[in-house]
Structure formats: C-alpha cells, structure tokens
mmCIF file of C-alpha atoms and ligand atoms in Angstrom:
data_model
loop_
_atom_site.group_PDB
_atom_site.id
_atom_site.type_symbol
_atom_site.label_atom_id
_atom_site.label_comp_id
_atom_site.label_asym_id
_atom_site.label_seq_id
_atom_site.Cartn_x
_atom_site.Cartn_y
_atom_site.Cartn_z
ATOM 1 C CA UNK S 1 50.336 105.989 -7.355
ATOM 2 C CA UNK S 2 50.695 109.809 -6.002
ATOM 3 C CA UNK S 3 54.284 112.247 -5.802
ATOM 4 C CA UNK S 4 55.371 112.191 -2.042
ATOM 5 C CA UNK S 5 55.400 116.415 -1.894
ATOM 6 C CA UNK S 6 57.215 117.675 0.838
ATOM 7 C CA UNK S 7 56.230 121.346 0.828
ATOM 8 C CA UNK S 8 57.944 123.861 3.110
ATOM 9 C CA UNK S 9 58.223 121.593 5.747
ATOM 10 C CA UNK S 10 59.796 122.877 9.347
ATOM 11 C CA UNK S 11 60.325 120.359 12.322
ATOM 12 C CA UNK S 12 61.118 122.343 15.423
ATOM 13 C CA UNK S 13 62.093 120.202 18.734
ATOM 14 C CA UNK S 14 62.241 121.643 22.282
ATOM 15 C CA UNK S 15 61.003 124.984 23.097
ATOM 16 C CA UNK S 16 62.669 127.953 22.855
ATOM 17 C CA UNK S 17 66.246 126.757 23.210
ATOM 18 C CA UNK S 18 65.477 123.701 21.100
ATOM 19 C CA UNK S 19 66.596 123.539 17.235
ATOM 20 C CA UNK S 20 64.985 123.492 13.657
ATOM 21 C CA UNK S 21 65.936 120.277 12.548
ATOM 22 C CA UNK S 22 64.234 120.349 9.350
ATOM 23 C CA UNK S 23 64.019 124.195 7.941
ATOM 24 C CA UNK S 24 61.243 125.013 5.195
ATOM 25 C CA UNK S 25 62.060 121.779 3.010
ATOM 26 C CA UNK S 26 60.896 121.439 -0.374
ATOM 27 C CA UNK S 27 61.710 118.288 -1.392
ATOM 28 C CA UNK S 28 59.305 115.706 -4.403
ATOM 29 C CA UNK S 29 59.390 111.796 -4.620
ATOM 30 C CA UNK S 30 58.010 111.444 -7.964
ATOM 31 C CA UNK S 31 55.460 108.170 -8.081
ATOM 32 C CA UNK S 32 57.985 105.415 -8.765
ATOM 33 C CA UNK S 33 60.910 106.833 -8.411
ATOM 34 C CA UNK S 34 63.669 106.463 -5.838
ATOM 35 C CA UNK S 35 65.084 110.031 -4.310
ATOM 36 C CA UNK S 36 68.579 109.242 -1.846
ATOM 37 C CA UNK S 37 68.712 111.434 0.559
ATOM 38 C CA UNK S 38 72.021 111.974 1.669
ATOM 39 C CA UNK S 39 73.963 114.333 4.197
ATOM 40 C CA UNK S 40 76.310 114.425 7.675
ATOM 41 C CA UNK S 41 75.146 113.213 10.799
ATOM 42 C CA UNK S 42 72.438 115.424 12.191
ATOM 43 C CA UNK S 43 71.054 117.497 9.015
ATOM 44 C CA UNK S 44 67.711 116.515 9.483
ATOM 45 C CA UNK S 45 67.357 113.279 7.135
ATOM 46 C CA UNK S 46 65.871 111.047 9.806
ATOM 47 C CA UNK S 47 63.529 113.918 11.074
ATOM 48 C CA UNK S 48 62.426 115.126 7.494
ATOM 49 C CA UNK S 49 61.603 111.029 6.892
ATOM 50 C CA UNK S 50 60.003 110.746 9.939
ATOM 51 C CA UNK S 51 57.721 113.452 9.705
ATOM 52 C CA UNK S 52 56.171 112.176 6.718
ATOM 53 C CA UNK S 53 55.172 109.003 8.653
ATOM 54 C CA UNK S 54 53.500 110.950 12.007
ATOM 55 C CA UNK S 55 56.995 110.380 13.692
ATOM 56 C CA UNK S 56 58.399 113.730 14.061
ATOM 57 C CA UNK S 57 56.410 116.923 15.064
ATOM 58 C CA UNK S 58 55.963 119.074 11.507
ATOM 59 C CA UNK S 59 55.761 122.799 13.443
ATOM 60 C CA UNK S 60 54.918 124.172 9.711
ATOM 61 C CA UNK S 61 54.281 123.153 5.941
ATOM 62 C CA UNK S 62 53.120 120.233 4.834
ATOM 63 C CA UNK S 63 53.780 116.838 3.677
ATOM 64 C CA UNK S 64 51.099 115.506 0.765
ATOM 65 C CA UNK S 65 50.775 112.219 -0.571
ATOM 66 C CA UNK S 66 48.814 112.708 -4.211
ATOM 67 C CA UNK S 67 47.728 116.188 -2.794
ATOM 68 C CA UNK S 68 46.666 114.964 0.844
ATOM 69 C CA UNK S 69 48.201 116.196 3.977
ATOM 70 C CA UNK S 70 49.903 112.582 4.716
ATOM 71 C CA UNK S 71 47.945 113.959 8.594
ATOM 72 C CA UNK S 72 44.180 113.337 7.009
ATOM 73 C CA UNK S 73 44.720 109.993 5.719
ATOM 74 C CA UNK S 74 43.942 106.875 7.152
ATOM 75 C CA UNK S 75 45.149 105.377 10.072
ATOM 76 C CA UNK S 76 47.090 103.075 8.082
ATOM 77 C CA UNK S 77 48.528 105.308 5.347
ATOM 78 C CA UNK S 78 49.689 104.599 2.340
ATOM 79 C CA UNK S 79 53.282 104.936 3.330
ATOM 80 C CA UNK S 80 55.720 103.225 5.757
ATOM 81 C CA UNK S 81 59.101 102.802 6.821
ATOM 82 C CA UNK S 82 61.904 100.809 7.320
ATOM 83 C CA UNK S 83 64.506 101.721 9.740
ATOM 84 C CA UNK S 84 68.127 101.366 10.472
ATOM 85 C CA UNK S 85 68.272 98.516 13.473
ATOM 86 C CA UNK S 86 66.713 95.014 12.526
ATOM 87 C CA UNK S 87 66.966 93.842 16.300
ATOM 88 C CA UNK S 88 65.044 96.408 17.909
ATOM 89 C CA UNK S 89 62.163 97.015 14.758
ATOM 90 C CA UNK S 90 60.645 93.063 15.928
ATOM 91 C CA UNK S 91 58.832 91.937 18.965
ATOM 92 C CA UNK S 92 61.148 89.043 20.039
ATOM 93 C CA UNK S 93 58.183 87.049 21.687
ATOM 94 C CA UNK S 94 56.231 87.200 18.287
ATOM 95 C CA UNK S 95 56.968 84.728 15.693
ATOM 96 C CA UNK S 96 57.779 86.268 12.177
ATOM 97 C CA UNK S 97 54.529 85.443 11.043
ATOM 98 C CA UNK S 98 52.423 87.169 14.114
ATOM 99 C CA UNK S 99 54.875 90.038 13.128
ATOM 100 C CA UNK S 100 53.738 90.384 9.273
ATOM 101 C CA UNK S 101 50.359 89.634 9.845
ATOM 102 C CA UNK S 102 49.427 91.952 12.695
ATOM 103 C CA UNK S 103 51.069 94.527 9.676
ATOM 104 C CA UNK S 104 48.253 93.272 7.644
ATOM 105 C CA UNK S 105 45.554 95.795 7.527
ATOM 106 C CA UNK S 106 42.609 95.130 9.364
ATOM 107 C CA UNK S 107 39.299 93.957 6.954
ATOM 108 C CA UNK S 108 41.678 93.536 4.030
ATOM 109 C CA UNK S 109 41.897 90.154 4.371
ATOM 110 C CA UNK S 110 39.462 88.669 6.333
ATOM 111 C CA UNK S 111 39.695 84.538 7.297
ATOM 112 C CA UNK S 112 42.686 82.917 9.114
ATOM 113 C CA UNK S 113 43.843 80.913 5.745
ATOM 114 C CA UNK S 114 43.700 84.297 3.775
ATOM 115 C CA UNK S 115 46.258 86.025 6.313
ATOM 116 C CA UNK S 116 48.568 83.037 6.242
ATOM 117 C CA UNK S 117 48.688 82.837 2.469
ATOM 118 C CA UNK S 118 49.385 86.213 2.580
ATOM 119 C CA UNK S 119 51.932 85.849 4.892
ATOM 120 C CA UNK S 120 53.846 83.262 3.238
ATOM 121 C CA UNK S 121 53.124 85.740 0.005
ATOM 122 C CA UNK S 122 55.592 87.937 1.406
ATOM 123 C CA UNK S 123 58.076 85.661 3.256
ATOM 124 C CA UNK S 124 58.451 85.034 -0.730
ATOM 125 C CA UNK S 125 58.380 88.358 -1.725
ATOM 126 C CA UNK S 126 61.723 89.342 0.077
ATOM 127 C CA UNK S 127 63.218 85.613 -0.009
ATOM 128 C CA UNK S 128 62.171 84.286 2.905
ATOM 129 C CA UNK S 129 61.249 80.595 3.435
ATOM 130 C CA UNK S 130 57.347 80.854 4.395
ATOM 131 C CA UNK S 131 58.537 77.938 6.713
ATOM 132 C CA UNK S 132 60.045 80.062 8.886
ATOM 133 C CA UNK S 133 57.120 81.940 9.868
ATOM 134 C CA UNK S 134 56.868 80.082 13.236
ATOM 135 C CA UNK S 135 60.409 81.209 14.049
ATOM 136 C CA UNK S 136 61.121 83.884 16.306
ATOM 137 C CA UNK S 137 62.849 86.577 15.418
ATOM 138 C CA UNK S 138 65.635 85.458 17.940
ATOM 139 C CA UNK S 139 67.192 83.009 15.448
ATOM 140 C CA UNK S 140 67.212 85.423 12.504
ATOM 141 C CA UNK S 141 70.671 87.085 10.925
ATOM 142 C CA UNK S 142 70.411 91.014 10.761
ATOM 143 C CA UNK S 143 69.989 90.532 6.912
ATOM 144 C CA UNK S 144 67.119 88.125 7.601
ATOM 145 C CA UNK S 145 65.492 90.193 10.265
ATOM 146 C CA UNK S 146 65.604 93.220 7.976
ATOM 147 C CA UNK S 147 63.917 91.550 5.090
ATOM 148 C CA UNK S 148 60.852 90.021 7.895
ATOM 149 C CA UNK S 149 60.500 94.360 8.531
ATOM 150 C CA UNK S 150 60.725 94.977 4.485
ATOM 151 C CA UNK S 151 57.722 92.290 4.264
ATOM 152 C CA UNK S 152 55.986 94.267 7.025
ATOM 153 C CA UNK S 153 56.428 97.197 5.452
ATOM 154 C CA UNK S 154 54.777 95.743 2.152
ATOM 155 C CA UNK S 155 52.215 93.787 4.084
ATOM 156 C CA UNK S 156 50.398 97.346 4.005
ATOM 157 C CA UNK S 157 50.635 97.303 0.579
ATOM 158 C CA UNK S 158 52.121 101.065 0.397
ATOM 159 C CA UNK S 159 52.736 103.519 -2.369
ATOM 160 C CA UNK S 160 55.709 104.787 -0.773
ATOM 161 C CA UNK S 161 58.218 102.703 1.200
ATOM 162 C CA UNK S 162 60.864 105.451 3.720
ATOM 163 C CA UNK S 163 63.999 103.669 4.707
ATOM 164 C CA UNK S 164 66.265 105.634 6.694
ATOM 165 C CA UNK S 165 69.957 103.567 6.765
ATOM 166 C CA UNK S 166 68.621 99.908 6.377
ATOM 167 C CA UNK S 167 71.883 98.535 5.811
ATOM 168 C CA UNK S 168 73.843 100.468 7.795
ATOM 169 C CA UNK S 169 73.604 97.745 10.769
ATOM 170 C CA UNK S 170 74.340 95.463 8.180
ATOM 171 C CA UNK S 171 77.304 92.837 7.928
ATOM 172 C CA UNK S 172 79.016 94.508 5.299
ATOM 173 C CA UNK S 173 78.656 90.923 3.407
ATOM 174 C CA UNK S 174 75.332 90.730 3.419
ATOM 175 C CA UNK S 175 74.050 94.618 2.439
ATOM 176 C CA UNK S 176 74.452 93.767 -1.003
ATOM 177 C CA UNK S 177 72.217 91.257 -1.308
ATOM 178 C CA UNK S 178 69.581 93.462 0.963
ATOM 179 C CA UNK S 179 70.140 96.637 -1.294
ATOM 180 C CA UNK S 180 69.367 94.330 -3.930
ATOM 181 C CA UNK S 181 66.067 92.744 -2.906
ATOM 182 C CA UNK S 182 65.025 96.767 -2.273
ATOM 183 C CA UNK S 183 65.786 97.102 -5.828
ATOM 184 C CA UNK S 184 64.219 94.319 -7.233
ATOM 185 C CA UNK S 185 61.031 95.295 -5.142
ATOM 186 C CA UNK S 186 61.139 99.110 -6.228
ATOM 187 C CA UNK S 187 61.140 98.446 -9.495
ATOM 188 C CA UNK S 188 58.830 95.381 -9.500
ATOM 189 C CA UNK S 189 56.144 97.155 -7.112
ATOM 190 C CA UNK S 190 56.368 100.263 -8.891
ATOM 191 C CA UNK S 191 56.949 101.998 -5.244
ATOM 192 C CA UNK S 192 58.152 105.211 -4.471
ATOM 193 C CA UNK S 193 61.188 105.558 -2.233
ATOM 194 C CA UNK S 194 62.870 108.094 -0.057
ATOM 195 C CA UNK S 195 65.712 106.252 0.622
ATOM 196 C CA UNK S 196 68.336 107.658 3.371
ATOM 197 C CA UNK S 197 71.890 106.602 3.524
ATOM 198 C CA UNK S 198 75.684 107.829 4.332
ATOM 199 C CA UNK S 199 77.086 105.988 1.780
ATOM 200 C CA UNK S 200 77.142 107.447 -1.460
ATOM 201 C CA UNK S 201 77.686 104.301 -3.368
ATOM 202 C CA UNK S 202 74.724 102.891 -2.003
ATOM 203 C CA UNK S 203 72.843 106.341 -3.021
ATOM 204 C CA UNK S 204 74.092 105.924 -6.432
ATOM 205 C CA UNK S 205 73.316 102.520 -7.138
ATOM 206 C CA UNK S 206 69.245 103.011 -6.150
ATOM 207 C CA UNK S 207 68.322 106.796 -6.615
ATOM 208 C CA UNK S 208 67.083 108.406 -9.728
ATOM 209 C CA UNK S 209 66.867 111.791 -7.937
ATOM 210 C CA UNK S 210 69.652 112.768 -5.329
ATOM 211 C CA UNK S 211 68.815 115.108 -2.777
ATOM 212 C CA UNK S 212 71.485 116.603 -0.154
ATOM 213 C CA UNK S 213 71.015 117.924 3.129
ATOM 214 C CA UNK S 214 72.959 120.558 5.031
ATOM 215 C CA UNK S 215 72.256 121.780 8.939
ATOM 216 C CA UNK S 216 67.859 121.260 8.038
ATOM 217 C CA UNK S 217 67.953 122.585 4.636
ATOM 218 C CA UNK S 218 68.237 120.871 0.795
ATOM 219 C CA UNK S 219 71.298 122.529 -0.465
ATOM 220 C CA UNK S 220 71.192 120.158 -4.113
ATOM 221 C CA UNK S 221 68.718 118.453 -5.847
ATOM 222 C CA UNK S 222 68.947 116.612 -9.177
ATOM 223 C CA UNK S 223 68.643 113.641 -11.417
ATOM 224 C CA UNK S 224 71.258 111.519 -9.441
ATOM 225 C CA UNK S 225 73.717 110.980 -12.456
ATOM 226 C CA UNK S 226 73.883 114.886 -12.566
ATOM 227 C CA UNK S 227 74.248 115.502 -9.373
ATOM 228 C CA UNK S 228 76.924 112.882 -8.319
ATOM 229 C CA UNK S 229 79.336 113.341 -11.643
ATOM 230 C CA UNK S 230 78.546 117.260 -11.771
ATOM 231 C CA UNK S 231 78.099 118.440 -8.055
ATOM 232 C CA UNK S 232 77.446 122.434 -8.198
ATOM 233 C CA UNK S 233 77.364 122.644 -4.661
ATOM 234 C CA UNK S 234 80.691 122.900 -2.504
ATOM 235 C CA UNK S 235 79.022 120.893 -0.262
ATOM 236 C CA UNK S 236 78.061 118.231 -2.117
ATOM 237 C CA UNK S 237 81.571 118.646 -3.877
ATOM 238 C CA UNK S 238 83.191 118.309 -0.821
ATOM 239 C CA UNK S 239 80.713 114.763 0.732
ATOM 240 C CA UNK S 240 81.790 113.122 -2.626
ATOM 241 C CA UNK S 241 85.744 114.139 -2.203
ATOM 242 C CA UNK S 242 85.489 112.500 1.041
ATOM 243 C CA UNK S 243 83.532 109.498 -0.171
ATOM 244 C CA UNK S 244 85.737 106.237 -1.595
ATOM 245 C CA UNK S 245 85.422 106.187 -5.582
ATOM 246 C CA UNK S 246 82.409 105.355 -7.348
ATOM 247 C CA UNK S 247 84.255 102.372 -8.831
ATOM 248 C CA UNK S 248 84.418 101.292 -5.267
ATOM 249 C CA UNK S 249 82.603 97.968 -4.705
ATOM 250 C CA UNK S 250 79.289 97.885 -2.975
ATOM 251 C CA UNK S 251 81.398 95.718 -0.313
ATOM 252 C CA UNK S 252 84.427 97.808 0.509
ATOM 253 C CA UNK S 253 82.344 101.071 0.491
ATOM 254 C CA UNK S 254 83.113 102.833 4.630
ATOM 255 C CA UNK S 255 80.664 105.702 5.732
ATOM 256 C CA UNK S 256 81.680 109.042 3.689
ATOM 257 C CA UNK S 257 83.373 111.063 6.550
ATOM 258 C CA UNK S 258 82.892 114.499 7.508
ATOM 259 C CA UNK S 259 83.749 117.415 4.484
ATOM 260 C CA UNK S 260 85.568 120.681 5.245
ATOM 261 C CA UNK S 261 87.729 120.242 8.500
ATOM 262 C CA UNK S 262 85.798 122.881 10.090
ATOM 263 C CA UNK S 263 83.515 122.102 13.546
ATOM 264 C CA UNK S 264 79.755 121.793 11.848
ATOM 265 C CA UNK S 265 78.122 124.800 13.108
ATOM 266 C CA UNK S 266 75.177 124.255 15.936
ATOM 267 C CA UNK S 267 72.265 123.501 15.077
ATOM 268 C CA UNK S 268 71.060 125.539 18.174
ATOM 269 C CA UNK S 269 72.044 128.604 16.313
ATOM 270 C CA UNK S 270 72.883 128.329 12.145
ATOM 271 C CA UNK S 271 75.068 130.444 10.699
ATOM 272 C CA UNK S 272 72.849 133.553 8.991
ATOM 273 C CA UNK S 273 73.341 134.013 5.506
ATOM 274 C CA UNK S 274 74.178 130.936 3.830
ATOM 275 C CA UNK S 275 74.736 127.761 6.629
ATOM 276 C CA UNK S 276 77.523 126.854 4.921
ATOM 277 C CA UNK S 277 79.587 130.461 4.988
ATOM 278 C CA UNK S 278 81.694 128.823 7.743
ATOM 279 C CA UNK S 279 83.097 125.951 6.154
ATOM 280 C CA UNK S 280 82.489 127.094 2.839
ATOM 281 C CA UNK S 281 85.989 126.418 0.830
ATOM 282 C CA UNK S 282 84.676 129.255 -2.057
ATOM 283 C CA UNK S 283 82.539 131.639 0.382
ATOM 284 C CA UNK S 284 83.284 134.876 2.111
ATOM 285 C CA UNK S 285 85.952 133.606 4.805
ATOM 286 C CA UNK S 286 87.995 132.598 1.837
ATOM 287 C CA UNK S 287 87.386 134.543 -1.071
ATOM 288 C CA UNK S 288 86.767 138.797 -1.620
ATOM 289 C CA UNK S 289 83.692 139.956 -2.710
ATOM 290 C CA UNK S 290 81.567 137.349 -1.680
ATOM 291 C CA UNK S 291 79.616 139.348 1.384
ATOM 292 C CA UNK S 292 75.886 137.883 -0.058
ATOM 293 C CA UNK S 293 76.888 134.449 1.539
ATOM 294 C CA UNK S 294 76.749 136.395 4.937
ATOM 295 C CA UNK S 295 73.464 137.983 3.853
ATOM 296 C CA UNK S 296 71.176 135.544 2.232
ATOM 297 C CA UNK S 297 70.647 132.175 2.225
ATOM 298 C CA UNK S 298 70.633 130.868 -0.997
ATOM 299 C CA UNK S 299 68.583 127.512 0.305
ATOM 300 C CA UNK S 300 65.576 130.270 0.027
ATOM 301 C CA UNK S 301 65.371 130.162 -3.535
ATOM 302 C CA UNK S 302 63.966 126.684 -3.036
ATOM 303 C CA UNK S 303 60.626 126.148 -4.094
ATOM 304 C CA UNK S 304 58.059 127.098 -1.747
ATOM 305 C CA UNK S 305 55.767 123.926 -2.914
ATOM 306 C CA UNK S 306 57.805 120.986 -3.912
ATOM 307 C CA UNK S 307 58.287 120.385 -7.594
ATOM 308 C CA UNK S 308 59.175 117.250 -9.218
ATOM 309 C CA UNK S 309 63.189 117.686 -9.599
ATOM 310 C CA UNK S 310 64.359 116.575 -13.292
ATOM 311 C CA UNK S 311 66.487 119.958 -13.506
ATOM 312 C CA UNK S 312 69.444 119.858 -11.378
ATOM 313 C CA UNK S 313 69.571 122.841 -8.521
ATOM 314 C CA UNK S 314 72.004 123.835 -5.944
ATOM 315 C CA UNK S 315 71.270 126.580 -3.370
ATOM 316 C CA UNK S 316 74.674 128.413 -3.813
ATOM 317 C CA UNK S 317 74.756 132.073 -4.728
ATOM 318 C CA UNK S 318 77.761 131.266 -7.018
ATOM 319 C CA UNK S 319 77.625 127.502 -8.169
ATOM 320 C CA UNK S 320 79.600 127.628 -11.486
ATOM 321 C CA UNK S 321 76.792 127.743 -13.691
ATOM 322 C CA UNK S 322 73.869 130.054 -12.984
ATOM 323 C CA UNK S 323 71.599 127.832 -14.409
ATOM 324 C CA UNK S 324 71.854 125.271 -11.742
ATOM 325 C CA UNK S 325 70.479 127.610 -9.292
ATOM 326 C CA UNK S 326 67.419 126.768 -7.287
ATOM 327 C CA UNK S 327 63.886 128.030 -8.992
ATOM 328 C CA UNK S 328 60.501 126.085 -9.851
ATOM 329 C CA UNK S 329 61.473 124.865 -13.298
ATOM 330 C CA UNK S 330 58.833 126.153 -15.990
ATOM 331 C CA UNK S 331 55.622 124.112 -16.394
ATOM 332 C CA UNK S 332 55.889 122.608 -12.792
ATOM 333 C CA UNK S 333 52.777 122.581 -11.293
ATOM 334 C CA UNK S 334 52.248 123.349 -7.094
ATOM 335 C CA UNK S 335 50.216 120.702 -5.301
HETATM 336 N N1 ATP E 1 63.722 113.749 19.341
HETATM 337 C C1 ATP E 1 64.611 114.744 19.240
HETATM 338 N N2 ATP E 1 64.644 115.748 20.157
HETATM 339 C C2 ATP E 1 65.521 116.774 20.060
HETATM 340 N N3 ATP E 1 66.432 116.892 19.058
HETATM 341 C C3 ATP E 1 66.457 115.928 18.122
HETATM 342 C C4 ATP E 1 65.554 114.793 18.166
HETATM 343 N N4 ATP E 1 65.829 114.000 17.091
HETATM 344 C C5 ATP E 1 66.831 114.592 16.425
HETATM 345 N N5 ATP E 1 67.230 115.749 17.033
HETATM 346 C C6 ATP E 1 68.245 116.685 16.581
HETATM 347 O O1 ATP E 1 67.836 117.125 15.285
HETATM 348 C C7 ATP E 1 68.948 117.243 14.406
HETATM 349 C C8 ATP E 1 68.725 116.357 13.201
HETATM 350 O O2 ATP E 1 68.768 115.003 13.615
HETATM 351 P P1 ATP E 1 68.475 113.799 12.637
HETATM 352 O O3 ATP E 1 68.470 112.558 13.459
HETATM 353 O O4 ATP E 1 67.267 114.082 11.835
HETATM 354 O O5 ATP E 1 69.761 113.841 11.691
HETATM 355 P P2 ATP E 1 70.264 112.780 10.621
HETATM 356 O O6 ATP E 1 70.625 113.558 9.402
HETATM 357 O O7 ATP E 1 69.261 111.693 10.458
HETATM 358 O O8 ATP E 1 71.592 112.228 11.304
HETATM 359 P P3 ATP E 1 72.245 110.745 11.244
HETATM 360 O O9 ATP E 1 72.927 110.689 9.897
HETATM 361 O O10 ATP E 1 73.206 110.734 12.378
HETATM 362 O O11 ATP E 1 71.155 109.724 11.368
HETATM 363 C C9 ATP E 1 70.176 116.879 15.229
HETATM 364 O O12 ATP E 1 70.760 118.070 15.702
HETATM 365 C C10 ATP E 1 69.606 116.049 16.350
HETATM 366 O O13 ATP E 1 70.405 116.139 17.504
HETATM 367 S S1 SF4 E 2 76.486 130.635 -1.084
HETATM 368 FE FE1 SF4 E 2 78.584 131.214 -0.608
HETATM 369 S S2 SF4 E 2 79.087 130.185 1.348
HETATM 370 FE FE2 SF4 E 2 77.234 129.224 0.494
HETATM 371 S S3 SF4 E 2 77.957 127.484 -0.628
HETATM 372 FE FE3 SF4 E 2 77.825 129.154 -2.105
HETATM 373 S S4 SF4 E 2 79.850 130.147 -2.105
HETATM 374 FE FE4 SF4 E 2 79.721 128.812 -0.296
HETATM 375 MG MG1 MG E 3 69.322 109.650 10.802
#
C-alpha cells in the first residue's frame, strides 16, 4: 500500500476563456487512511478526484500513487472510483454479476467457476445475496445498486477507492447503512480513501484527514478532529456555521448551504490575492490594514509536493495562530 500524492496539480478546461478548476493542489492520502474532501458546489472536488483516475485533463503537476505518475501505470490501476448516481454507473441489460465480473481484471482469475466464486465473494463483501447475481440492475434499490458499483470497485482489488458523493442520491434512510459498509470495508481492506461529500457529518464520521476546497485551491488541511472542532480558516469557519450540529444524526443531516452571503466569485476570473478577499468576513473589505489579502494568495504557501498532513494548516495570512499556517512540516519527505 502507497500515499495517493497529489503534487501541484492544475486542471484547466476550455481554451482560453475556459477556467482552472483545480489550481496547483497539493493534497496526500496517506496509505490507509481516509482524507474528506469537502467544499461548495464547483471548487474543484469532482475534477481534482477525477483526475487522479484519467477522468479529467491534469494541464500540470502530477498525481503519484507510491511515487508513480497514476498516467504510467497499468491499464487497470490500482485505484478506482465510485460515483454519486447508482442508476446511471450500471449497464441495465447486464445482470449484476456480468457487471462485477467484466470489473474483474483480465488473467487474474482465469476459469469460469473462479470468476463466479469471486463474484459471489463480493456480492458478500458489501452484503449482497450472491443469489442475486442474475438480477438486473433494474430491480435494485439505489442503496443496493450502489453497493453492486462498491463491489466493482473492489473487484479490481485497489489500493485506493475515490468516491465523490456516494450517498448523496441516497434515500436519506438508507445512507447510513451505505456509509457504514464503506467503513467497515476501509478499515477491513486497509484501503485508502479520498472520500468527497457536502455533508460535513458524513465527513466527520469517515475521515482521519479533512481537506477543504475553495474556487480550485486547498484552503485547510488537517487531522479531521482538528480541523472540524478548531477551524483556522474563515472559510472553513464559516461551511461548519452553516452546517446542522455535529450532534446531528447521520439521518437528519441536509446539504451544508452556501457560507458568506456574498455571490461566489467566477471561476472564469478568481479574485487576485487571496480567492476569498471578497467574501472574506475578517479580510480587507472588512477590516484596516489587511491590504496582503489583495496581494498574495496565501493558498501559495502550500506545499509544492504533497506531504502527508498530521499538522493542521490553513492558507490564511492571519488565521489566529501563526502556527497553523501552510508549510511542509519538518521531516516530510517530497515524492
Ligand atoms: N467538463 C467540464 N468542462 C468545463 N468546465 C467544467 C467541467 N467539469 C467541471 N467544470 C467546471 O469546473 C469547476 C469545478 O467543478 P467540479 O465539478 O469539479 O466542482 P465540485 O466541487 O465537484 O462541485 P459539486 O459539489 O457541485 O459536485 C466548476 O466551475 C465547473 O463548472
Ligand atoms: S487571507 Fe485575508 S481574505 Fe483570505 S481568508 Fe485570510 S483574512 Fe480572509
Ligand atoms: Mg462534484
């Protein structure tokens, strides 16, 4: 098992007038551990994710798996992912068992009894009945449907499992029991996740590292704990104001809304300076003195090369304690 390294990575779509979704991202998922990944709609989670699977054009940087650009490995690398919609990720004319086992790798397991075992291996694996593996997808509950694309997923027996919203399609009654299985699976599998979602609960009950994303860049990164009960970032400050309590039930939990009431700025054309200056409720359009927001972006200071994140950083020229700021923490080594 290898660190997922996400080192400086840019994703530019559209020409000239298109956008920098993902800006220079530094960004580790230590082997075994589970980073959440959260931020509004449209900072760049689902392209940063995507890019590390071939799905997203990386226009400059890197993504390595155990020091390999993720782009010279195998056709079947080491890492998949899970997305948000369980109806469209499944061929309806397939039967859940053609689905996991054309997910098999090729040569792995070679014989027609072999792949079926297998297959009824991981109808297990994510509490499935292996009976069912004649049934088409058709007759499958969301919940059900997303646990047949976890056991493709794992059918390629990967290091590191991406999953960008899985339960956000979810009946709310059943994304508990889903978030659980991922859990149970993490743990037991010893996988690394990157695991996207809006709802800070759900961020809070898998992640041991929290990252957060702001208009394509990290803005805080941290041991989760840290990060959700000691934000330094006013961004991050503000998601979690807006987001129901953490005592909130995994149930009850809505989508945390948008932070300052300011428009987001365009991603066409980000603020200079600090991206945050314009909704910033400490920066320069609020408070004297603070003219470096409009100068420098603080989301700079972020690691050129990713480094594993077990000391809390937020890119803010004045979080509250200078120690939280962005740098490579002493004894981290670059890919
Ligand atoms: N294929 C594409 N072509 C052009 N622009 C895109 C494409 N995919 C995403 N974008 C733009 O890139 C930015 C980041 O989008 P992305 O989907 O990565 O955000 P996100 O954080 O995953 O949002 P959400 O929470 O809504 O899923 C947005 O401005 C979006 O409009
Ligand atoms: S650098 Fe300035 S504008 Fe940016 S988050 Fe910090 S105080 Fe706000
Ligand atoms: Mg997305």
């Amino acid at each position: 098992m290898s660190d997922l390294v996400f080192d400086a990575v840019s994703v530019r779509y559209g020409g000239r007038r298109g956008l920098t979704a993902v800006d220079r991202v530094g960004l580790t998922v230590p082997s075994g551990q589970v980073v959440g990944l959260v931020g509004e709609s449209g900072s760049g989670k689902s392209t940063l994710a995507r890019a590390a699977v071939g799905l997203s054009p990386i226009s400059a940087g890197r993504v390595l798996l155990g020091g390999v650009d993720v782009r010279k490995l195998p056709r079947r690398p080491p890492l998949q992912m899970v997305f948000q919609d369980p109806y469209s990720s499944l061929d309806p004319r397939m039967s859940i068992g053609e689905s996991i086992t054309e997910a098999i790798p090729r040569g792995v397991l070679p014989g027609r009894a072999a792949r079926r075992d297998e297959v009824a291996r991981l109808l297990e694996l994510v509490n499935l009945d292996p009976e069912r593996s004649g049934h088409l997808p058709g007759r499958l509950s969301g919940g059900q449907r997303q646990r047949v694309a976890l056991a493709r997923a794992l059918a390629g027996r990967p290091e590191v499992l991406i999953a960008d919203e899985i339960t956000s399609a979810l009946d709310v009654s059943v994304q508990g029991a889903v978030l659980n299985l991922v859990r149970s699976l993490q743990r037991r599998m010893g996988l690394s996740m990157l695991f996207i979602s809006h709802n800070l609960a759900v961020i809070r009950y898998l992640s041991d590292i929290v990252a957060v994303m702001y208009l394509g860049r990290i803005v805080e990164v941290g041991p989760a704990e840290q990060v959700l009960t000691d934000p330094q970032h006013p961004y991050t400050r503000d998601l979690l104001a807006a987001a129901p309590s953490a005592t909130t039930s995994l149930l009850d939990i809505g989508e945390a809304s948008e932070t300052a009431d300011a428009e987001p700025a365009d991603p066409h054309d980000p603020p200079g300076g600090c991206r945050y200056h314009t909704r910033c409720p400490v920066g320069p359009l609020v408070r004297a003195g603070r003219e470096l927001c409009l100068q420098a972006d603080p989301a700079d200071t972020v690691p050129i090369k990713g480094v594993a994140h077990r000391r809390h950083s937020a890119a803010c020229h004045f979080s509250e304690n200078e120690s939280h700021q962005l740098t490579i923490p002493r004894g981290a080594s670059a890919p």
